[in-house]
PDB file of C-alpha atoms in Angstrom:
ATOM      1  CA  MET A   1     -25.319   9.872  57.698  1.00  0.00           C
ATOM      2  CA  PRO A   2     -28.861  11.132  58.400  1.00  0.00           C
ATOM      3  CA  VAL A   3     -30.601   9.597  61.406  1.00  0.00           C
ATOM      4  CA  LYS A   4     -33.368   7.169  60.464  1.00  0.00           C
ATOM      5  CA  ALA A   5     -36.232   7.293  62.945  1.00  0.00           C
ATOM      6  CA  PRO A   6     -38.588   4.328  63.457  1.00  0.00           C
ATOM      7  CA  SER A   7     -41.190   4.310  60.709  1.00  0.00           C
ATOM      8  CA  THR A   8     -44.046   3.445  63.068  1.00  0.00           C
ATOM      9  CA  ALA A   9     -45.258   4.867  66.381  1.00  0.00           C
ATOM     10  CA  MET A  10     -47.648   3.388  68.930  1.00  0.00           C
ATOM     11  CA  VAL A  11     -49.653   6.225  70.490  1.00  0.00           C
ATOM     12  CA  PHE A  12     -51.522   5.499  73.730  1.00  0.00           C
ATOM     13  CA  ALA A  13     -54.793   7.436  73.572  1.00  0.00           C
ATOM     14  CA  ALA A  14     -57.207   4.976  75.189  1.00  0.00           C
ATOM     15  CA  GLY A  15     -56.924   5.945  78.855  1.00  0.00           C
ATOM     16  CA  LEU A  16     -59.813   7.182  80.985  1.00  0.00           C
ATOM     17  CA  GLY A  17     -58.036  10.362  82.092  1.00  0.00           C
ATOM     18  CA  LYS A  18     -59.327  10.058  85.670  1.00  0.00           C
ATOM     19  CA  ARG A  19     -56.673  12.385  87.111  1.00  0.00           C
ATOM     20  CA  MET A  20     -57.892  15.037  84.686  1.00  0.00           C
ATOM     21  CA  LEU A  21     -61.453  15.103  86.012  1.00  0.00           C
ATOM     22  CA  PRO A  22     -63.629  17.141  85.686  1.00  0.00           C
ATOM     23  CA  VAL A  23     -61.993  18.273  82.412  1.00  0.00           C
ATOM     24  CA  THR A  24     -62.291  14.784  80.940  1.00  0.00           C
ATOM     25  CA  LEU A  25     -66.008  14.437  81.608  1.00  0.00           C
ATOM     26  CA  SER A  26     -66.650  15.667  78.075  1.00  0.00           C
ATOM     27  CA  VAL A  27     -63.216  15.705  76.408  1.00  0.00           C
ATOM     28  CA  PRO A  28     -60.804  12.753  76.213  1.00  0.00           C
ATOM     29  CA  LYS A  29     -57.398  13.569  77.664  1.00  0.00           C
ATOM     30  CA  PRO A  30     -55.516  13.431  74.311  1.00  0.00           C
ATOM     31  CA  MET A  31     -57.861  16.129  72.962  1.00  0.00           C
ATOM     32  CA  ILE A  32     -57.209  18.654  75.758  1.00  0.00           C
ATOM     33  CA  LYS A  33     -55.620  21.717  74.205  1.00  0.00           C
ATOM     34  CA  ILE A  34     -52.222  22.935  75.369  1.00  0.00           C
ATOM     35  CA  GLY A  35     -50.611  25.842  73.581  1.00  0.00           C
ATOM     36  CA  GLY A  36     -53.597  26.084  71.252  1.00  0.00           C
ATOM     37  CA  LYS A  37     -53.750  22.493  69.971  1.00  0.00           C
ATOM     38  CA  PRO A  38     -54.730  19.056  71.290  1.00  0.00           C
ATOM     39  CA  MET A  39     -52.019  17.186  73.156  1.00  0.00           C
ATOM     40  CA  ILE A  40     -52.149  14.293  70.711  1.00  0.00           C
ATOM     41  CA  ASP A  41     -51.298  16.664  67.861  1.00  0.00           C
ATOM     42  CA  HIS A  42     -48.162  17.871  69.637  1.00  0.00           C
ATOM     43  CA  MET A  43     -46.823  14.301  69.553  1.00  0.00           C
ATOM     44  CA  LEU A  44     -48.052  13.443  66.058  1.00  0.00           C
ATOM     45  CA  ASP A  45     -46.512  16.650  64.697  1.00  0.00           C
ATOM     46  CA  ARG A  46     -43.166  15.672  66.227  1.00  0.00           C
ATOM     47  CA  PHE A  47     -43.359  12.186  64.741  1.00  0.00           C
ATOM     48  CA  ALA A  48     -44.123  13.593  61.289  1.00  0.00           C
ATOM     49  CA  ARG A  49     -41.150  15.996  61.515  1.00  0.00           C
ATOM     50  CA  ALA A  50     -38.872  13.134  62.559  1.00  0.00           C
ATOM     51  CA  GLY A  51     -39.801  11.126  59.469  1.00  0.00           C
ATOM     52  CA  THR A  52     -42.118   8.584  61.055  1.00  0.00           C
ATOM     53  CA  ARG A  53     -44.696   7.506  58.492  1.00  0.00           C
ATOM     54  CA  ARG A  54     -47.366   5.640  60.469  1.00  0.00           C
ATOM     55  CA  ALA A  55     -49.041   6.073  63.860  1.00  0.00           C
ATOM     56  CA  VAL A  56     -51.145   3.351  65.436  1.00  0.00           C
ATOM     57  CA  VAL A  57     -53.478   5.070  67.916  1.00  0.00           C
ATOM     58  CA  ASN A  58     -55.460   3.030  70.408  1.00  0.00           C
ATOM     59  CA  VAL A  59     -58.829   4.454  71.491  1.00  0.00           C
ATOM     60  CA  HIS A  60     -61.410   3.621  74.156  1.00  0.00           C
ATOM     61  CA  TYR A  61     -62.837   6.526  76.193  1.00  0.00           C
ATOM     62  CA  LEU A  62     -64.750   9.068  74.055  1.00  0.00           C
ATOM     63  CA  ALA A  63     -63.116   7.347  71.117  1.00  0.00           C
ATOM     64  CA  ASP A  64     -65.299   8.981  68.465  1.00  0.00           C
ATOM     65  CA  GLN A  65     -63.861  12.419  69.263  1.00  0.00           C
ATOM     66  CA  ILE A  66     -60.297  11.208  68.782  1.00  0.00           C
ATOM     67  CA  GLU A  67     -61.020   9.185  65.663  1.00  0.00           C
ATOM     68  CA  SER A  68     -62.959  12.048  64.038  1.00  0.00           C
ATOM     69  CA  HIS A  69     -60.194  14.528  64.805  1.00  0.00           C
ATOM     70  CA  LEU A  70     -57.424  12.312  63.413  1.00  0.00           C
ATOM     71  CA  ALA A  71     -59.310  11.620  60.180  1.00  0.00           C
ATOM     72  CA  SER A  72     -58.166  14.959  58.775  1.00  0.00           C
ATOM     73  CA  ARG A  73     -54.422  14.280  59.121  1.00  0.00           C
ATOM     74  CA  THR A  74     -52.553  13.577  55.906  1.00  0.00           C
ATOM     75  CA  ASP A  75     -48.920  13.826  57.030  1.00  0.00           C
ATOM     76  CA  LEU A  76     -49.051  10.422  58.737  1.00  0.00           C
ATOM     77  CA  GLU A  77     -50.905   7.220  58.050  1.00  0.00           C
ATOM     78  CA  ILE A  78     -53.214   6.926  61.058  1.00  0.00           C
ATOM     79  CA  ILE A  79     -54.387   3.456  62.064  1.00  0.00           C
ATOM     80  CA  ILE A  80     -57.001   3.250  64.806  1.00  0.00           C
ATOM     81  CA  SER A  81     -56.636   0.297  67.174  1.00  0.00           C
ATOM     82  CA  ASP A  82     -60.156   0.050  68.531  1.00  0.00           C
ATOM     83  CA  GLU A  83     -60.435  -0.781  72.232  1.00  0.00           C
ATOM     84  CA  ARG A  84     -63.951   0.601  72.665  1.00  0.00           C
ATOM     85  CA  ASP A  85     -65.262  -2.718  73.988  1.00  0.00           C
ATOM     86  CA  GLU A  86     -62.431  -3.359  76.434  1.00  0.00           C
ATOM     87  CA  LEU A  87     -59.521  -1.271  77.707  1.00  0.00           C
ATOM     88  CA  LEU A  88     -56.349  -3.355  77.381  1.00  0.00           C
ATOM     89  CA  ASP A  89     -53.783  -1.237  79.276  1.00  0.00           C
ATOM     90  CA  GLN A  90     -50.612  -0.157  77.476  1.00  0.00           C
ATOM     91  CA  GLY A  91     -48.958  -3.567  77.228  1.00  0.00           C
ATOM     92  CA  GLY A  92     -52.128  -5.170  75.958  1.00  0.00           C
ATOM     93  CA  GLY A  93     -52.582  -2.246  73.586  1.00  0.00           C
ATOM     94  CA  ILE A  94     -49.222  -2.943  71.962  1.00  0.00           C
ATOM     95  CA  ALA A  95     -49.979  -6.672  71.733  1.00  0.00           C
ATOM     96  CA  LYS A  96     -53.312  -6.021  70.003  1.00  0.00           C
ATOM     97  CA  ALA A  97     -51.617  -3.640  67.544  1.00  0.00           C
ATOM     98  CA  LEU A  98     -48.746  -5.988  66.615  1.00  0.00           C
ATOM     99  CA  PRO A  99     -50.165  -6.788  63.146  1.00  0.00           C
ATOM    100  CA  TRP A 100     -49.791  -3.085  62.243  1.00  0.00           C
ATOM    101  CA  LEU A 101     -46.555  -2.411  64.121  1.00  0.00           C
ATOM    102  CA  GLY A 102     -44.351  -4.829  62.198  1.00  0.00           C
ATOM    103  CA  SER A 103     -41.109  -6.385  63.403  1.00  0.00           C
ATOM    104  CA  GLU A 104     -38.790  -3.374  63.425  1.00  0.00           C
ATOM    105  CA  PRO A 105     -38.307  -1.173  66.521  1.00  0.00           C
ATOM    106  CA  ILE A 106     -41.119   1.333  67.053  1.00  0.00           C
ATOM    107  CA  PHE A 107     -41.669   4.600  68.876  1.00  0.00           C
ATOM    108  CA  MET A 108     -44.193   4.429  71.725  1.00  0.00           C
ATOM    109  CA  CYS A 109     -45.635   7.452  73.477  1.00  0.00           C
ATOM    110  CA  ASN A 110     -48.112   8.808  75.990  1.00  0.00           C
ATOM    111  CA  THR A 111     -50.200  11.750  74.837  1.00  0.00           C
ATOM    112  CA  ASP A 112     -49.705  13.763  78.041  1.00  0.00           C
ATOM    113  CA  ALA A 113     -45.927  13.969  77.523  1.00  0.00           C
ATOM    114  CA  LEU A 114     -45.017  17.350  76.066  1.00  0.00           C
ATOM    115  CA  TRP A 115     -41.791  19.286  75.994  1.00  0.00           C
ATOM    116  CA  LEU A 116     -40.209  22.500  74.830  1.00  0.00           C
ATOM    117  CA  GLU A 117     -37.631  21.428  72.276  1.00  0.00           C
ATOM    118  CA  GLY A 118     -33.933  22.199  72.637  1.00  0.00           C
ATOM    119  CA  PRO A 119     -31.594  22.895  69.693  1.00  0.00           C
ATOM    120  CA  LYS A 120     -32.093  19.384  68.231  1.00  0.00           C
ATOM    121  CA  GLN A 121     -35.218  17.267  67.796  1.00  0.00           C
ATOM    122  CA  ASN A 122     -35.437  14.910  70.750  1.00  0.00           C
ATOM    123  CA  LEU A 123     -37.048  12.148  68.690  1.00  0.00           C
ATOM    124  CA  LEU A 124     -34.073  12.186  66.304  1.00  0.00           C
ATOM    125  CA  ARG A 125     -31.664  12.245  69.259  1.00  0.00           C
ATOM    126  CA  LEU A 126     -33.509   9.229  70.649  1.00  0.00           C
ATOM    127  CA  ALA A 127     -33.305   7.432  67.301  1.00  0.00           C
ATOM    128  CA  ALA A 128     -29.582   8.214  67.010  1.00  0.00           C
ATOM    129  CA  ALA A 129     -28.943   6.707  70.446  1.00  0.00           C
ATOM    130  CA  TRP A 130     -30.819   3.481  69.686  1.00  0.00           C
ATOM    131  CA  ASP A 131     -28.564   0.414  69.606  1.00  0.00           C
ATOM    132  CA  PRO A 132     -30.516  -2.843  69.192  1.00  0.00           C
ATOM    133  CA  ALA A 133     -27.440  -4.931  70.020  1.00  0.00           C
ATOM    134  CA  ARG A 134     -27.370  -3.514  73.558  1.00  0.00           C
ATOM    135  CA  MET A 135     -30.942  -2.351  74.076  1.00  0.00           C
ATOM    136  CA  ASP A 136     -34.431  -3.806  74.211  1.00  0.00           C
ATOM    137  CA  ILE A 137     -35.998  -0.495  75.285  1.00  0.00           C
ATOM    138  CA  LEU A 138     -34.690   3.076  75.104  1.00  0.00           C
ATOM    139  CA  LEU A 139     -36.598   5.764  77.008  1.00  0.00           C
ATOM    140  CA  LEU A 140     -36.507   9.529  76.752  1.00  0.00           C
ATOM    141  CA  VAL A 141     -35.900  10.719  80.321  1.00  0.00           C
ATOM    142  CA  ALA A 142     -36.003  14.172  81.899  1.00  0.00           C
ATOM    143  CA  ALA A 143     -34.461  15.629  85.035  1.00  0.00           C
ATOM    144  CA  THR A 144     -36.903  15.151  87.915  1.00  0.00           C
ATOM    145  CA  THR A 145     -36.196  18.531  89.499  1.00  0.00           C
ATOM    146  CA  ALA A 146     -36.078  20.502  86.254  1.00  0.00           C
ATOM    147  CA  SER A 147     -39.427  19.511  84.761  1.00  0.00           C
ATOM    148  CA  VAL A 148     -42.908  21.016  84.962  1.00  0.00           C
ATOM    149  CA  GLY A 149     -45.695  19.072  86.671  1.00  0.00           C
ATOM    150  CA  VAL A 150     -43.608  16.288  88.232  1.00  0.00           C
ATOM    151  CA  ASP A 151     -45.294  15.436  91.544  1.00  0.00           C
ATOM    152  CA  TRP A 152     -43.528  12.143  92.326  1.00  0.00           C
ATOM    153  CA  PRO A 153     -39.930  11.304  93.393  1.00  0.00           C
ATOM    154  CA  GLY A 154     -38.600  10.254  89.998  1.00  0.00           C
ATOM    155  CA  ASP A 155     -38.410   6.931  88.171  1.00  0.00           C
ATOM    156  CA  PHE A 156     -34.835   6.008  87.307  1.00  0.00           C
ATOM    157  CA  PHE A 157     -31.143   6.213  88.026  1.00  0.00           C
ATOM    158  CA  MET A 158     -28.854   6.288  84.979  1.00  0.00           C
ATOM    159  CA  ASP A 159     -25.209   5.208  84.783  1.00  0.00           C
ATOM    160  CA  ALA A 160     -22.464   6.721  82.626  1.00  0.00           C
ATOM    161  CA  GLU A 161     -23.401   4.462  79.685  1.00  0.00           C
ATOM    162  CA  GLY A 162     -27.064   5.448  79.847  1.00  0.00           C
ATOM    163  CA  ARG A 163     -28.256   2.215  81.427  1.00  0.00           C
ATOM    164  CA  LEU A 164     -31.340   2.723  83.608  1.00  0.00           C
ATOM    165  CA  THR A 165     -32.168   1.149  86.951  1.00  0.00           C
ATOM    166  CA  ARG A 166     -35.461   1.414  88.803  1.00  0.00           C
ATOM    167  CA  ARG A 167     -35.896   3.765  91.747  1.00  0.00           C
ATOM    168  CA  ALA A 168     -36.272   1.975  95.071  1.00  0.00           C
ATOM    169  CA  GLU A 169     -39.456   2.834  96.928  1.00  0.00           C
ATOM    170  CA  THR A 170     -37.675   4.850  99.642  1.00  0.00           C
ATOM    171  CA  LYS A 171     -35.374   6.731  97.247  1.00  0.00           C
ATOM    172  CA  VAL A 172     -35.593   9.881  95.136  1.00  0.00           C
ATOM    173  CA  ALA A 173     -34.364   9.363  91.571  1.00  0.00           C
ATOM    174  CA  PRO A 174     -32.862  12.044  89.311  1.00  0.00           C
ATOM    175  CA  PHE A 175     -34.758  11.069  86.156  1.00  0.00           C
ATOM    176  CA  VAL A 176     -38.390  10.619  85.130  1.00  0.00           C
ATOM    177  CA  TYR A 177     -39.745   8.785  82.109  1.00  0.00           C
ATOM    178  CA  ALA A 178     -40.710  11.495  79.634  1.00  0.00           C
ATOM    179  CA  GLY A 179     -43.437   9.398  78.029  1.00  0.00           C
ATOM    180  CA  VAL A 180     -41.660   8.474  74.795  1.00  0.00           C
ATOM    181  CA  GLY A 181     -39.395   5.574  73.929  1.00  0.00           C
ATOM    182  CA  ILE A 182     -38.216   3.053  71.378  1.00  0.00           C
ATOM    183  CA  VAL A 183     -39.072  -0.606  71.920  1.00  0.00           C
ATOM    184  CA  LYS A 184     -38.742  -3.930  70.130  1.00  0.00           C
ATOM    185  CA  PRO A 185     -42.250  -5.230  69.315  1.00  0.00           C
ATOM    186  CA  GLU A 186     -40.946  -8.788  69.654  1.00  0.00           C
ATOM    187  CA  LEU A 187     -41.049  -8.347  73.441  1.00  0.00           C
ATOM    188  CA  PHE A 188     -44.850  -8.561  73.228  1.00  0.00           C
ATOM    189  CA  ALA A 189     -45.141 -11.433  70.751  1.00  0.00           C
ATOM    190  CA  GLY A 190     -46.647 -14.646  72.036  1.00  0.00           C
ATOM    191  CA  GLN A 191     -48.390 -13.034  75.005  1.00  0.00           C
ATOM    192  CA  THR A 192     -51.275 -15.154  76.251  1.00  0.00           C
ATOM    193  CA  ARG A 193     -52.699 -12.345  78.403  1.00  0.00           C
ATOM    194  CA  LYS A 194     -55.082  -9.865  76.830  1.00  0.00           C
ATOM    195  CA  ILE A 195     -54.940  -7.059  79.391  1.00  0.00           C
ATOM    196  CA  PHE A 196     -51.564  -6.151  80.936  1.00  0.00           C
ATOM    197  CA  PRO A 197     -49.448  -3.081  81.759  1.00  0.00           C
ATOM    198  CA  LEU A 198     -46.297  -1.844  80.062  1.00  0.00           C
ATOM    199  CA  ALA A 199     -44.157  -0.925  83.090  1.00  0.00           C
ATOM    200  CA  PRO A 200     -43.160  -4.525  83.979  1.00  0.00           C
ATOM    201  CA  PHE A 201     -41.449  -4.757  80.583  1.00  0.00           C
ATOM    202  CA  PHE A 202     -39.306  -1.776  81.606  1.00  0.00           C
ATOM    203  CA  TRP A 203     -38.332  -3.428  84.883  1.00  0.00           C
ATOM    204  CA  ALA A 204     -37.565  -6.763  83.195  1.00  0.00           C
ATOM    205  CA  ALA A 205     -35.359  -5.032  80.607  1.00  0.00           C
ATOM    206  CA  ALA A 206     -33.589  -3.166  83.429  1.00  0.00           C
ATOM    207  CA  GLN A 207     -32.852  -6.459  85.199  1.00  0.00           C
ATOM    208  CA  ARG A 208     -31.302  -7.759  81.961  1.00  0.00           C
ATOM    209  CA  GLY A 209     -29.209  -4.592  81.678  1.00  0.00           C
ATOM    210  CA  ARG A 210     -31.005  -3.731  78.430  1.00  0.00           C
ATOM    211  CA  LEU A 211     -33.074  -0.700  79.468  1.00  0.00           C
ATOM    212  CA  PHE A 212     -31.391   2.571  78.503  1.00  0.00           C
ATOM    213  CA  GLY A 213     -32.197   6.268  78.685  1.00  0.00           C
ATOM    214  CA  GLN A 214     -31.572   9.321  76.524  1.00  0.00           C
ATOM    215  CA  ARG A 215     -31.737  12.605  78.400  1.00  0.00           C
ATOM    216  CA  LEU A 216     -34.222  15.123  77.020  1.00  0.00           C
ATOM    217  CA  ASP A 217     -32.754  18.345  75.662  1.00  0.00           C
ATOM    218  CA  GLY A 218     -35.264  21.043  76.629  1.00  0.00           C
ATOM    219  CA  LEU A 219     -38.012  21.367  79.228  1.00  0.00           C
ATOM    220  CA  TRP A 220     -40.392  18.498  79.923  1.00  0.00           C
ATOM    221  CA  LEU A 221     -44.043  19.316  80.658  1.00  0.00           C
ATOM    222  CA  HIS A 222     -46.056  16.625  82.413  1.00  0.00           C
ATOM    223  CA  VAL A 223     -49.735  17.455  81.993  1.00  0.00           C
ATOM    224  CA  GLY A 224     -51.337  14.847  84.207  1.00  0.00           C
ATOM    225  CA  ALA A 225     -53.903  16.836  86.223  1.00  0.00           C
ATOM    226  CA  PRO A 226     -56.025  19.979  85.700  1.00  0.00           C
ATOM    227  CA  ASP A 227     -53.721  22.291  87.657  1.00  0.00           C
ATOM    228  CA  MET A 228     -50.830  21.247  85.420  1.00  0.00           C
ATOM    229  CA  ILE A 229     -52.588  22.636  82.341  1.00  0.00           C
ATOM    230  CA  GLU A 230     -51.979  26.181  83.548  1.00  0.00           C
ATOM    231  CA  GLU A 231     -48.372  25.382  84.476  1.00  0.00           C
ATOM    232  CA  ALA A 232     -47.729  24.031  80.989  1.00  0.00           C
ATOM    233  CA  GLU A 233     -49.410  27.009  79.329  1.00  0.00           C
ATOM    234  CA  LEU A 234     -47.247  29.423  81.358  1.00  0.00           C
ATOM    235  CA  ALA A 235     -44.075  27.542  80.444  1.00  0.00           C
ATOM    236  CA  ILE A 236     -44.995  27.672  76.753  1.00  0.00           C
ATOM    237  CA  ALA A 237     -45.848  31.372  76.972  1.00  0.00           C
ATOM    238  CA  ARG A 238     -42.501  32.172  78.621  1.00  0.00           C
ATOM    239  CA  SER A 239     -40.651  30.237  75.918  1.00  0.00           C
ATOM    240  CA  VAL A 240     -41.988  32.454  73.118  1.00  0.00           C
ATOM    241  CA  ILE A 241     -41.421  35.803  74.788  1.00  0.00           C
TER     242      ILE A 241
END
């Protein structure tokens, strides 16, 4: 049976991109080109190939550039969640977008998470691994020591069933969050806060034993700072030789 990917994706494109200064003085982080095209297009292209039909994109910093660029896409329905007046953080961004996201599980993604694909599409592998009876959140994870641009000691440990636990502060963990996941929108329903982060929802799901990981097949490229742009470009160039 063919894998059915979530029909909707929440794309986080509203951040200030402070770690990318001075590049982001004039260009929002999602519009920085890697491998010849803006980072946001790398993710949207993958969603379109996986069969996702709609992308809700939140915008804040230099929002006009992102909105103007996305207006030309026809392979996905693009819905702009406007946060120009107030940046809501990722959790608050999902809560604001709930009317467009629906009740079924959705993809969520950061725009600085890129990868060189393995033999199979990682988004379809993620969708195939999704089990709503056991999971509230499923994250794509990459090996900490075998990724480009990882400058922190990892995020998660993973057991034989794929269940994730949080790295203790003094530990080094073998897996990092690769910036893409599947989540139940219902986790954000009824929130009384307007501005709040996403990470605590990961930790709460982990405590319930309902946070899982799917290991990325390929090479993950974390493009979080200016010096990582060159690293990512070199990795892409080597992959096509």
